[in-house]
CSV table of C-alpha atoms in Angstrom, one decimal:
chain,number,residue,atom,x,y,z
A,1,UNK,CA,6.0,38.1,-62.4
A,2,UNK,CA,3.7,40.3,-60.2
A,3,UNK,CA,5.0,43.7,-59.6
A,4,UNK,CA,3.5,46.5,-57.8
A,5,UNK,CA,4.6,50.9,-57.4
A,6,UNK,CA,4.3,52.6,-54.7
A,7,UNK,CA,4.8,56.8,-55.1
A,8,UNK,CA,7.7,57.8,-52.6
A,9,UNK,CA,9.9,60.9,-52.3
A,10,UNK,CA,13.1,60.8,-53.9
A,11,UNK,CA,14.3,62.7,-50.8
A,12,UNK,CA,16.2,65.2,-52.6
A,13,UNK,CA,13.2,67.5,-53.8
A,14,UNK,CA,10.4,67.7,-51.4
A,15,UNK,CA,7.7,68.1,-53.7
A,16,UNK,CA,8.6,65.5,-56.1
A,17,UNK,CA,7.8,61.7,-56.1
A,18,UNK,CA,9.1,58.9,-57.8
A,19,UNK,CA,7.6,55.5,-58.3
A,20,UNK,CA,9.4,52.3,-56.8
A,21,UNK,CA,8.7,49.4,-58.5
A,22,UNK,CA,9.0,45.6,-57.2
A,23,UNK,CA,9.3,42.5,-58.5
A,24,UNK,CA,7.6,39.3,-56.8
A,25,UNK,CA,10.4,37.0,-55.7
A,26,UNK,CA,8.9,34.4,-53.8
A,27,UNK,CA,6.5,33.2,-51.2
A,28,UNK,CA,7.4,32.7,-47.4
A,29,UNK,CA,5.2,30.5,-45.1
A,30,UNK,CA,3.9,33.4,-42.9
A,31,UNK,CA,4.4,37.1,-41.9
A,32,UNK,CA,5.6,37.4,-38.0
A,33,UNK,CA,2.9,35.1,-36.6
A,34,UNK,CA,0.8,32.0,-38.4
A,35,UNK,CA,-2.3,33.6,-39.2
A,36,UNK,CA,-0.8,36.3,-40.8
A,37,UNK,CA,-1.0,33.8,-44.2
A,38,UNK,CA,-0.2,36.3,-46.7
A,39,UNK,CA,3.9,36.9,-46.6
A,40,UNK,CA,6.3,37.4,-49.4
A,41,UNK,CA,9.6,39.2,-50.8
A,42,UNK,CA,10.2,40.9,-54.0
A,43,UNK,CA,13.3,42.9,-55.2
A,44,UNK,CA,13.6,46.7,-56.7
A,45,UNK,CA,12.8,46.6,-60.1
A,46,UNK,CA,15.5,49.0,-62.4
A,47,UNK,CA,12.5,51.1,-63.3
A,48,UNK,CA,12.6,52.1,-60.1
A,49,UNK,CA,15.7,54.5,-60.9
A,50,UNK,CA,14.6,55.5,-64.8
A,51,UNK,CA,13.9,59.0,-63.7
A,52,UNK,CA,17.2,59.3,-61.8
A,53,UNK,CA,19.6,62.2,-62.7
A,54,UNK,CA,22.4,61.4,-60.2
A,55,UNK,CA,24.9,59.4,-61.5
A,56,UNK,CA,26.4,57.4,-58.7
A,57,UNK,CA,22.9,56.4,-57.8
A,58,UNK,CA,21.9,54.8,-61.2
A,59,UNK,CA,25.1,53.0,-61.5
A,60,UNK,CA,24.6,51.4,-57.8
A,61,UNK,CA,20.7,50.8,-59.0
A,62,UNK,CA,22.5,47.7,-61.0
A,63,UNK,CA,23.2,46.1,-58.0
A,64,UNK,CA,20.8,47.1,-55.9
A,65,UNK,CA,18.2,45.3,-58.1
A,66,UNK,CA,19.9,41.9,-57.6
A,67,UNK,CA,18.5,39.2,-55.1
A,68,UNK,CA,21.2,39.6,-51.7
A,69,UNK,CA,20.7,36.4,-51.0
A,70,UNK,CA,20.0,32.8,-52.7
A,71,UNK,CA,18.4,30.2,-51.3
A,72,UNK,CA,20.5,27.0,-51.4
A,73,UNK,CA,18.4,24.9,-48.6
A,74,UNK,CA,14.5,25.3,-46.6
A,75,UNK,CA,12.0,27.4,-47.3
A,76,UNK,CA,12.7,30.8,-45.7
A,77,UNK,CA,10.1,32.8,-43.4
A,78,UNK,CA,9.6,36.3,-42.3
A,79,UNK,CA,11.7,36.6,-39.0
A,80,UNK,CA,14.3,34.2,-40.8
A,81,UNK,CA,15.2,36.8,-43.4
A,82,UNK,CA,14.9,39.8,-41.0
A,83,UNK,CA,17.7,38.0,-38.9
A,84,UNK,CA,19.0,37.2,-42.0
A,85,UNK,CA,19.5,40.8,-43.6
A,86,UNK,CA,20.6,42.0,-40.5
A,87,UNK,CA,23.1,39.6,-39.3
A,88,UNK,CA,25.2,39.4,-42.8
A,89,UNK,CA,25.5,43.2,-42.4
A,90,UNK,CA,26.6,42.6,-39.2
A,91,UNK,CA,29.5,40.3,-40.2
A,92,UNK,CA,30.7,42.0,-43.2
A,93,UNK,CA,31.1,45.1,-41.5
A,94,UNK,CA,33.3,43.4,-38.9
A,95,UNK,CA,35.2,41.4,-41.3
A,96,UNK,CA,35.6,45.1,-43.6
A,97,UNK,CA,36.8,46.7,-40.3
A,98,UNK,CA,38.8,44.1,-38.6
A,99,UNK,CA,39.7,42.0,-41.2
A,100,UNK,CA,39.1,39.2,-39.2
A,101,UNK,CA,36.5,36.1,-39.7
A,102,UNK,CA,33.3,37.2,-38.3
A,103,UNK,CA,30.1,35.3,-36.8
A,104,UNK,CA,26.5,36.4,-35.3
A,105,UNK,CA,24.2,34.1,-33.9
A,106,UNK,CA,20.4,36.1,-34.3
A,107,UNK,CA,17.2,35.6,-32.5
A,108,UNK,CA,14.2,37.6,-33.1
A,109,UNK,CA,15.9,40.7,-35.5
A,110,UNK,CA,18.5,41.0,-32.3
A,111,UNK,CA,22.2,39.4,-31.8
A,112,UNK,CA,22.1,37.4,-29.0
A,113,UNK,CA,26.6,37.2,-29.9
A,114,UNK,CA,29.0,38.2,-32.5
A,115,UNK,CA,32.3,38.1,-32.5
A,116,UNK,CA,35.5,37.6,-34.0
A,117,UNK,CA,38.1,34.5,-35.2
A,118,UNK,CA,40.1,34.3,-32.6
A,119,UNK,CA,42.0,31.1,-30.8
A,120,UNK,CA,40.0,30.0,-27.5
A,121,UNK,CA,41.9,29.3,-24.1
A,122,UNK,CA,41.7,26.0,-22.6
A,123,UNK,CA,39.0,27.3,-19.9
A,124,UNK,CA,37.1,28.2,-23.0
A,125,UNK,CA,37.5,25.7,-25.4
A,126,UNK,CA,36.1,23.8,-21.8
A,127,UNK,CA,33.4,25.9,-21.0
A,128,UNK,CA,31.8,25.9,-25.0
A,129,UNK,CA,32.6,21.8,-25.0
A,130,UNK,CA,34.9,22.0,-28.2
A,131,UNK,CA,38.8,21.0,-29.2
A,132,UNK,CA,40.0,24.0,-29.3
A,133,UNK,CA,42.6,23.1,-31.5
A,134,UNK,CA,40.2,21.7,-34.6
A,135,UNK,CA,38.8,25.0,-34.7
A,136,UNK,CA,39.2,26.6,-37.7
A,137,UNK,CA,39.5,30.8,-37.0
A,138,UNK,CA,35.7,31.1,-38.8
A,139,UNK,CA,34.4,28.3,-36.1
A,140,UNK,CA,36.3,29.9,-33.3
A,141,UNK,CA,34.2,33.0,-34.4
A,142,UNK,CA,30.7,31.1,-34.8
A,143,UNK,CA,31.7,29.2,-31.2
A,144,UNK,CA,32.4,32.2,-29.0
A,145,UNK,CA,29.4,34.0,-30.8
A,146,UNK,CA,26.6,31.2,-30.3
A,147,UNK,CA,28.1,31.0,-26.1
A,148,UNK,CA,28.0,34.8,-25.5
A,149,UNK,CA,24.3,33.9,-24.4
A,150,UNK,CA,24.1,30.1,-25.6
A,151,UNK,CA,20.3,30.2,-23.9
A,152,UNK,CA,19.3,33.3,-26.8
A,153,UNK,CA,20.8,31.6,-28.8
A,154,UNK,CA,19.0,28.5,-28.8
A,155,UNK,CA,17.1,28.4,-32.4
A,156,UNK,CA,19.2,31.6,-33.2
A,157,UNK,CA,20.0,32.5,-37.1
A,158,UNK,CA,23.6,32.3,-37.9
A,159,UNK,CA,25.8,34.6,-40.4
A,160,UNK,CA,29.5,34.2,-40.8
A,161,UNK,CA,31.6,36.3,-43.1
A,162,UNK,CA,33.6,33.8,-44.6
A,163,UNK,CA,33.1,30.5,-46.6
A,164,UNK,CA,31.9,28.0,-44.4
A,165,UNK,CA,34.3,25.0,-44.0
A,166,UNK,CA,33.7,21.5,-42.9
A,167,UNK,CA,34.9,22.0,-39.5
A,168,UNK,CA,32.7,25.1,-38.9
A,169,UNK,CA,29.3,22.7,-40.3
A,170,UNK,CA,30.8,20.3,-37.9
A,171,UNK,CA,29.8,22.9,-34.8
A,172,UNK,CA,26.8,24.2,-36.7
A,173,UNK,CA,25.3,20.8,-37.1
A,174,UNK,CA,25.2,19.5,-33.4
A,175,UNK,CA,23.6,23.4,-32.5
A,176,UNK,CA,19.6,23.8,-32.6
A,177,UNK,CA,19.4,26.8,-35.0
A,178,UNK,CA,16.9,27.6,-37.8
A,179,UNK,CA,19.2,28.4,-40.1
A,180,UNK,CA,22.6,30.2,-41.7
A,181,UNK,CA,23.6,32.9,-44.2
A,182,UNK,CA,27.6,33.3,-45.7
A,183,UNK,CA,29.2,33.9,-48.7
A,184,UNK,CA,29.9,30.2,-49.8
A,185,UNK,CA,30.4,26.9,-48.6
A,186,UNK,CA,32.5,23.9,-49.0
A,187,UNK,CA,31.0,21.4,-50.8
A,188,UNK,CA,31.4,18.9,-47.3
A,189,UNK,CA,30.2,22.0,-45.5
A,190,UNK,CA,26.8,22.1,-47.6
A,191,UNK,CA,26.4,18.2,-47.2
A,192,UNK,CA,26.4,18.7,-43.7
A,193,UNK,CA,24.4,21.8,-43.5
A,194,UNK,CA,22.0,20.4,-45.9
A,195,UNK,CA,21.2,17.2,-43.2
A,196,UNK,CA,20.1,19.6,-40.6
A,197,UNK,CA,16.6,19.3,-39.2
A,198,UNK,CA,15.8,16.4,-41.5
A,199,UNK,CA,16.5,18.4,-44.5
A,200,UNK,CA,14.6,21.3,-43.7
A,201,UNK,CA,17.8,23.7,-42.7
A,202,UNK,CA,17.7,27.2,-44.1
A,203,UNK,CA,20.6,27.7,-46.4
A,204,UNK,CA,21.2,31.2,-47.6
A,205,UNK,CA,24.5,32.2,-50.2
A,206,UNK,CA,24.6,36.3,-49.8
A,207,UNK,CA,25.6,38.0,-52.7
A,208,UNK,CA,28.8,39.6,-52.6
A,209,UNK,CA,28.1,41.8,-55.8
A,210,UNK,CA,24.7,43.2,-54.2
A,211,UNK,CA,24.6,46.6,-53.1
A,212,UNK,CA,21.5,47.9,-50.9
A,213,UNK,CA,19.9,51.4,-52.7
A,214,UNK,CA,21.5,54.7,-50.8
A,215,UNK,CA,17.4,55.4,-49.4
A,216,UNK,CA,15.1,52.6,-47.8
A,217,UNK,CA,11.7,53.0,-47.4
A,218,UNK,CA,8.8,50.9,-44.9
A,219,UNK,CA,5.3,51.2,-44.3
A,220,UNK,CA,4.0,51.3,-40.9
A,221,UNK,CA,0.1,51.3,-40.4
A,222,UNK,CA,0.0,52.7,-43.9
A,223,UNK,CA,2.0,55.3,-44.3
A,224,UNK,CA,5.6,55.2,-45.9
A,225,UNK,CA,8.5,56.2,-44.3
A,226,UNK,CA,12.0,57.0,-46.3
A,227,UNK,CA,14.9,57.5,-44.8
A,228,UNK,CA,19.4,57.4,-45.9
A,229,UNK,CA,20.0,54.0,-45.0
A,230,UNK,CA,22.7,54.1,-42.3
A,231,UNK,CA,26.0,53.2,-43.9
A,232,UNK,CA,28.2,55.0,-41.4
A,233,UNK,CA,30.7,52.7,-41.2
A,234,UNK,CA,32.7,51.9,-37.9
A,235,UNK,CA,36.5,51.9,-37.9
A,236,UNK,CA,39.3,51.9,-35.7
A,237,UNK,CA,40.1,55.5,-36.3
A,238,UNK,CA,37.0,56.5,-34.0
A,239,UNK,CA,38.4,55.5,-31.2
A,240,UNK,CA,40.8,58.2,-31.1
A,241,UNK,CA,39.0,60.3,-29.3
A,242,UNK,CA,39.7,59.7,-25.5
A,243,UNK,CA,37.9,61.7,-23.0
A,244,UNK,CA,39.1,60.4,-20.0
A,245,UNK,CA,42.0,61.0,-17.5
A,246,UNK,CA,42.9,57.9,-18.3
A,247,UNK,CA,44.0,58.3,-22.3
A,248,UNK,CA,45.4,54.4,-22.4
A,249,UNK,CA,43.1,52.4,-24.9
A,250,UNK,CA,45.1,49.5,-26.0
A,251,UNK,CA,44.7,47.5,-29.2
A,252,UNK,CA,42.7,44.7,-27.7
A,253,UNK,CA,40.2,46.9,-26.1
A,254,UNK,CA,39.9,48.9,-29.7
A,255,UNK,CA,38.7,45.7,-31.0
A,256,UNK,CA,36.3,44.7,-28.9
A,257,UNK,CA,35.0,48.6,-29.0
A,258,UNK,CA,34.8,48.3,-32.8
A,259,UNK,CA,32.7,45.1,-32.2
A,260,UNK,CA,30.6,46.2,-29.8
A,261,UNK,CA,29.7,49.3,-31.5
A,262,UNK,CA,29.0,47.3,-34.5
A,263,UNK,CA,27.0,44.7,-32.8
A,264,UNK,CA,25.4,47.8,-31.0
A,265,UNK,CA,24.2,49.0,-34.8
A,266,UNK,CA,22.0,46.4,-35.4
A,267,UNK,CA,20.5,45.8,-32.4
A,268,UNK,CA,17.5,47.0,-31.3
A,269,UNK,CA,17.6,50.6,-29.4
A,270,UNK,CA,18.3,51.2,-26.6
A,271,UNK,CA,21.2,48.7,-26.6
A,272,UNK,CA,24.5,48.3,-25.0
A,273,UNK,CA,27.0,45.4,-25.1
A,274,UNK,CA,29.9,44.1,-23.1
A,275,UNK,CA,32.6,42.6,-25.0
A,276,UNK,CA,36.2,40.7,-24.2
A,277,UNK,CA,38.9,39.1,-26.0
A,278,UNK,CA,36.9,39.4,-29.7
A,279,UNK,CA,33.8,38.3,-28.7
A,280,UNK,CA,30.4,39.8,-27.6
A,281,UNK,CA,29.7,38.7,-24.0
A,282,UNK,CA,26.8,40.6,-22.8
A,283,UNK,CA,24.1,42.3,-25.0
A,284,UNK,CA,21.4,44.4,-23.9
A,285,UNK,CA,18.6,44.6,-26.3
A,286,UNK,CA,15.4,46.6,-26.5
A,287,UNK,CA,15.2,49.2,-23.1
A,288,UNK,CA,13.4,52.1,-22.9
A,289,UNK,CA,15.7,53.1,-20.3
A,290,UNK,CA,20.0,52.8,-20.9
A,291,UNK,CA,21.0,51.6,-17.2
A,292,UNK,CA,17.8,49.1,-17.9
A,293,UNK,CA,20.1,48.3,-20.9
A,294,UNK,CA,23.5,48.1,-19.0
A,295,UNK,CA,22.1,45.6,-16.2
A,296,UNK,CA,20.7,43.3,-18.4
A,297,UNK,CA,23.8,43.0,-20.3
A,298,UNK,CA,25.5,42.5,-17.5
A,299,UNK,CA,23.5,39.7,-16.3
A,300,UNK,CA,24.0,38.2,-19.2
A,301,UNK,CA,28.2,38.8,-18.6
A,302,UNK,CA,27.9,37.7,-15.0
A,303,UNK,CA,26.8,34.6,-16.2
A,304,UNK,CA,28.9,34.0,-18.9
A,305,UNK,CA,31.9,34.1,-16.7
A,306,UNK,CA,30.6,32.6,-13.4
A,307,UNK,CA,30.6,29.6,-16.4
A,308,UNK,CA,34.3,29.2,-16.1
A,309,UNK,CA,34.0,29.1,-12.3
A,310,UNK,CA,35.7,25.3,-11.4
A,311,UNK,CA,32.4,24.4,-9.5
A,312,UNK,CA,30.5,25.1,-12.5
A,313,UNK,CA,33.2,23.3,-15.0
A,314,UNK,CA,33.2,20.4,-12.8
A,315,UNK,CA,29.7,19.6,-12.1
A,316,UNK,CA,29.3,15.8,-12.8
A,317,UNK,CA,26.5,14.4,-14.4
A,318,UNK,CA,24.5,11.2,-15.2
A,319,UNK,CA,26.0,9.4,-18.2
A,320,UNK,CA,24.6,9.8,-21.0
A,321,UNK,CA,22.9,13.1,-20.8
A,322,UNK,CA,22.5,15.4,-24.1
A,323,UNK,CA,25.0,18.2,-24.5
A,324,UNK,CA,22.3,21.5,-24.3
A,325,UNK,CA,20.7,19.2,-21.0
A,326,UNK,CA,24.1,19.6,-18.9
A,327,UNK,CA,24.4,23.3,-20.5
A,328,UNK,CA,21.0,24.1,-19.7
A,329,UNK,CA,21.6,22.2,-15.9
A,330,UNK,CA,24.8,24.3,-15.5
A,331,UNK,CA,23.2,27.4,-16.1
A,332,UNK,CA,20.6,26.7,-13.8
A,333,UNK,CA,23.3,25.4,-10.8
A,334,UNK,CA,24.9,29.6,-10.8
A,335,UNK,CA,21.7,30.6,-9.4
A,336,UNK,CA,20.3,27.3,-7.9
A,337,UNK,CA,19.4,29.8,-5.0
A,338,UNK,CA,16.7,31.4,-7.0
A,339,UNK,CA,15.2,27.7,-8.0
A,340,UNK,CA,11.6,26.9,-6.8
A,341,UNK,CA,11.0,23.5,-5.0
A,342,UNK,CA,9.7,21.7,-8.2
A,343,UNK,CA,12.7,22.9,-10.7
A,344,UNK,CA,15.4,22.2,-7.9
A,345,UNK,CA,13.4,18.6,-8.2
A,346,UNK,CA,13.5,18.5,-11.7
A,347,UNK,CA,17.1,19.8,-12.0
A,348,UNK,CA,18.6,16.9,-9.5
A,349,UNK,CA,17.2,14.4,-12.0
A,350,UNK,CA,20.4,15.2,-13.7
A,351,UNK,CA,22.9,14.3,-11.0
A,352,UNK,CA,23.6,10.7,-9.1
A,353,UNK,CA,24.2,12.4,-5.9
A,354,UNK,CA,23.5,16.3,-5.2
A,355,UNK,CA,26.5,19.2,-6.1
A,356,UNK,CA,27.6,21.1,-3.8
A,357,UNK,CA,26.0,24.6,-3.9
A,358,UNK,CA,28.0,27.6,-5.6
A,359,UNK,CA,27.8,29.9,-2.7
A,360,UNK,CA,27.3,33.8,-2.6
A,361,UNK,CA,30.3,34.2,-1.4
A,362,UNK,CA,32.3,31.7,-3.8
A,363,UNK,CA,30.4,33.6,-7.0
A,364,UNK,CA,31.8,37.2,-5.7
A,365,UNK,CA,35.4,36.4,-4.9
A,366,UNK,CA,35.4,34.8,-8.5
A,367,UNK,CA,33.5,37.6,-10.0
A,368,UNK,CA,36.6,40.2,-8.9
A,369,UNK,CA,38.7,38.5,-11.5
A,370,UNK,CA,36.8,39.6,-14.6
A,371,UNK,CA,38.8,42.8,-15.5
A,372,UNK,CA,39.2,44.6,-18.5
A,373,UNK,CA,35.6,44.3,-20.3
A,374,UNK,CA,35.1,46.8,-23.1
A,375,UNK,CA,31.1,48.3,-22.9
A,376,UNK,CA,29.7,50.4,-25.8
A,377,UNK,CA,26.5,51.7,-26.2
A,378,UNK,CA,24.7,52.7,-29.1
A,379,UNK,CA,23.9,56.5,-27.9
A,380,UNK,CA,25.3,58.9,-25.4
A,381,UNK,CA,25.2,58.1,-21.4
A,382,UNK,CA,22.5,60.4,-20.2
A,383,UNK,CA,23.7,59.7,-16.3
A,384,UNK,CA,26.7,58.1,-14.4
A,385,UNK,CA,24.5,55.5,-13.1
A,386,UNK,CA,25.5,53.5,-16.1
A,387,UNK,CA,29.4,53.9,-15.2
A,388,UNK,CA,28.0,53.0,-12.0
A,389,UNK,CA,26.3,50.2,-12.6
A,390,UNK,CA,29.6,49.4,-15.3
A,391,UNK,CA,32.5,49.5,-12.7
A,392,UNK,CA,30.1,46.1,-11.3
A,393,UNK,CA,31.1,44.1,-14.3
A,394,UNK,CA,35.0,44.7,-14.8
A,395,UNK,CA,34.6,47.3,-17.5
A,396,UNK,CA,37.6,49.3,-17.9
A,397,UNK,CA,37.3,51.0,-21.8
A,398,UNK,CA,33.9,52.7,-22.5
A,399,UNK,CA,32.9,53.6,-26.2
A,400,UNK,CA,30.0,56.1,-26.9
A,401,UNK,CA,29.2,59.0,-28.7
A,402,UNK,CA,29.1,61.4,-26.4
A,403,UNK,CA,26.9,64.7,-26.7
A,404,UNK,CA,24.9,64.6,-23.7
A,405,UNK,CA,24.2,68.0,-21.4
A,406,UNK,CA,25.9,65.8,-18.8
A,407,UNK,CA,29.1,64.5,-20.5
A,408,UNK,CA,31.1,66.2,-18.1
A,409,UNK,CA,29.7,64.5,-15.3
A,410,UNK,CA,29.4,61.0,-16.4
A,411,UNK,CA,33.1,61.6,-17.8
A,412,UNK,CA,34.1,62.3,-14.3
A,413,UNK,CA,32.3,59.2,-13.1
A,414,UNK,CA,34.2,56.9,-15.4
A,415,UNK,CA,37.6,58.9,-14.0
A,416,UNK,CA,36.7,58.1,-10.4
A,417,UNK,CA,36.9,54.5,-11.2
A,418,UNK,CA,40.1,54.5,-13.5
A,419,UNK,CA,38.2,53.8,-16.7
A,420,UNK,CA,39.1,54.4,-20.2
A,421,UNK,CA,36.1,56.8,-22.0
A,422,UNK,CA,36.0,57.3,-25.9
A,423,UNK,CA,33.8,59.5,-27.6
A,424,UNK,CA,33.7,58.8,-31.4
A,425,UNK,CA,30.5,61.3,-31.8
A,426,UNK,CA,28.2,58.5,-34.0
A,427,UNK,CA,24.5,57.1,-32.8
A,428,UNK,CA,23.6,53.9,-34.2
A,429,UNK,CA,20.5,53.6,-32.9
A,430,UNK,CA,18.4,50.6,-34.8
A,431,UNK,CA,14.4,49.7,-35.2
């Protein structure tokens, strides 16, 4: 096996170094991009942890040695296990917090959805083009979390929480994605799964038993940074804290907050997301600036919703078009005003005769049904324009941290529009 140390602070002595020693694991194809050829994972060896004096941390190093995953199908690459590693934490935080079956769809280190096992409404079960009453709760979870932004999430990386079932590999199999990470499968579910992309599916089993060290260390542009990994974990309990005139925050919107913030966690910062009814349906990833963060997700919402508008549910199409083709086409009709010449062209190739445009006018007087959204963000509000730009999107609970000079102020902003505010007082910022 090839091993190699590297000479790290322990972090609890600040003249003192320890070595950390890894053990080759396996090859990948490539690092981020093709012609970086060289790319590989290896585990913590226990030697890393032979000099340790506290306790709790040498029993942990047992686990924290072990593989987190095993590869059951494809032959992993760099981003896949980045989306990987991040989306099982994800899930098993939501599943430890609401005890519910949890699913993320991943692209690019990023959740483009998560969300929870819950039943889908007939609009729904419409809109996402499934029998809402096959659904098992763990493909109701992986359904509503692939169609938060089913256009991310084209390619995306999937975790689930739970042992995948047949019906579950059922929805997975007719999705383009790269490839899937849970804690088991069926043995019909693996058949299935193991088909995918002509064999070639990514297959990861986490490991329940595996425990990630307390400290985590990476190397940018050759130096080492070390750091507590962030195991705050996110609970009902911190939404307690209401700030607002408004004190009612009901159960529902609780849940969603606790998935939010948690989806919020391992997204890249800045990020905010939207969420209703157990699922994630706007996230905004990657923004210098927050309000940057808040309109993008709520793009994302606005379109999520304006897909359960009749027009949009009713559009009729050639026979025999491919599923993500009429998705793709549907999208495109709720802003067929922003079309050039060429792609309105190439977009009525889909239709016998022309639809009916889905007028300004029709899209707002929908859009004033979408109520009681549940935005959290993974810092404070530094302005009101966020609440400003909120109220736009039917958001009526608010989950932050709080802890901003203008609190007060951005507090008062969410009263003038009846909101709900929590502050539960915990950045989760992620890169």
């Amino acid at each position: 096996n090839q091993r190699f140390t590297v000479e790290n602070s322990d972090m609890s002595q600040e003249n003192s170094s320890t070595s950390r020693v890894y053990k080759f694991v396996r090859k990948l194809k490539y690092g981020c991009n093709p012609h970086q050829k060289f790319a590989a994972i290896y585990t913590l060896e226990p030697e890393t942890w032979k000099d340790e004096k506290d306790a709790d941390i040498l029993s942990d190093s047992k686990k924290a040695s072990q593989m987190p995953f095993k590869v059951l199908n494809g032959n992993p690459g760099y981003i896949n296990l980045l989306d990987a590693l991040n989306a099982w934490q994800l899930v098993l935080e939501l599943k430890e917090a609401l005890d519910l079956p949890a699913a993320a769809s991943f692209k690019h280190v990023s959740p483009a959805g998560a969300a929870v096992g819950r039943p889908l409404d007939e609009t729904l079960a419409e809109v996402y083009d499934v029998d809402a009453k096959a659904l098992t709760p763990l493909a109701a979870a992986y359904i509503r979390a692939r169609h938060a932004d089913p256009k991310s999430s084209f390619g995306d990386f999937v975790a689930l929480s739970d042992k995948v079932d047949e019906q579950t590999a059922k929805i997975l199999k007719r999705e383009v994605s790269d490839g899937i990470i849970a804690p088991g499968y069926d043995e019909k579910a693996l058949e299935i799964l193991k088909s995918k992309k002509s064999g070639k599916y990514l297959v990861l089993e986490g490991n329940m038993d595996y425990k990630p060290p307390r400290n985590e260390y990476r190397e940018v542009y050759g130096l080492c940074f070390a750091q507590k990994r962030n195991d705050k974990v996110v609970t009902k309990k911190m939404f307690e804290n209401v700030v607002s005139k408004n004190k009612t925050f009901p159960e529902s919107a609780v849940i969603d907050g606790v998935l939010a913030t948690i989806c919020a966690k391992y997204t890249q910062s800045n990020s905010v997301g939207f969420a209703q009814g157990g699922q994630m349906v706007g996230v905004g990833a990657g923004q210098q600036s927050r309000v940057d963060c808040v309109k993008l997700a709520g793009s994302k919402l606005r379109i999520w919703y304006l897909r359960q508008h009749p027009k949009v549910r009713g559009l009729k199409f050639k026979k025999g078009l491919p599923r993500v083709i009429r998705l793709n086409a549907r999208l495109s009709y709720i802003d067929e005003a922003d079309m050039t010449e060429p792609e309105r062209k190439a977009w009525l190739q889909n239709f016998d005769t022309p639809p009916e445009s889905l007028t300004q006018k029709e899209k707002d007087e929908f859009l004033k049904g979408l109520s009681g959204v549940t935005l959290a963000s993974d810092a404070f509000f530094p302005f009101r324009d966020n609440i400003d730009v909120a109220s736009k999107y039917g958001v009526k609970y608010i989950a932050q941290p709080g802890g901003s000079t203008r609190d007060k102020t951005v507090t008062a902003a969410a009263d003038e529009y009846g909101m709900v505010m929590v502050h539960h007082g915990v950045r989760v910022f992620h890169h």
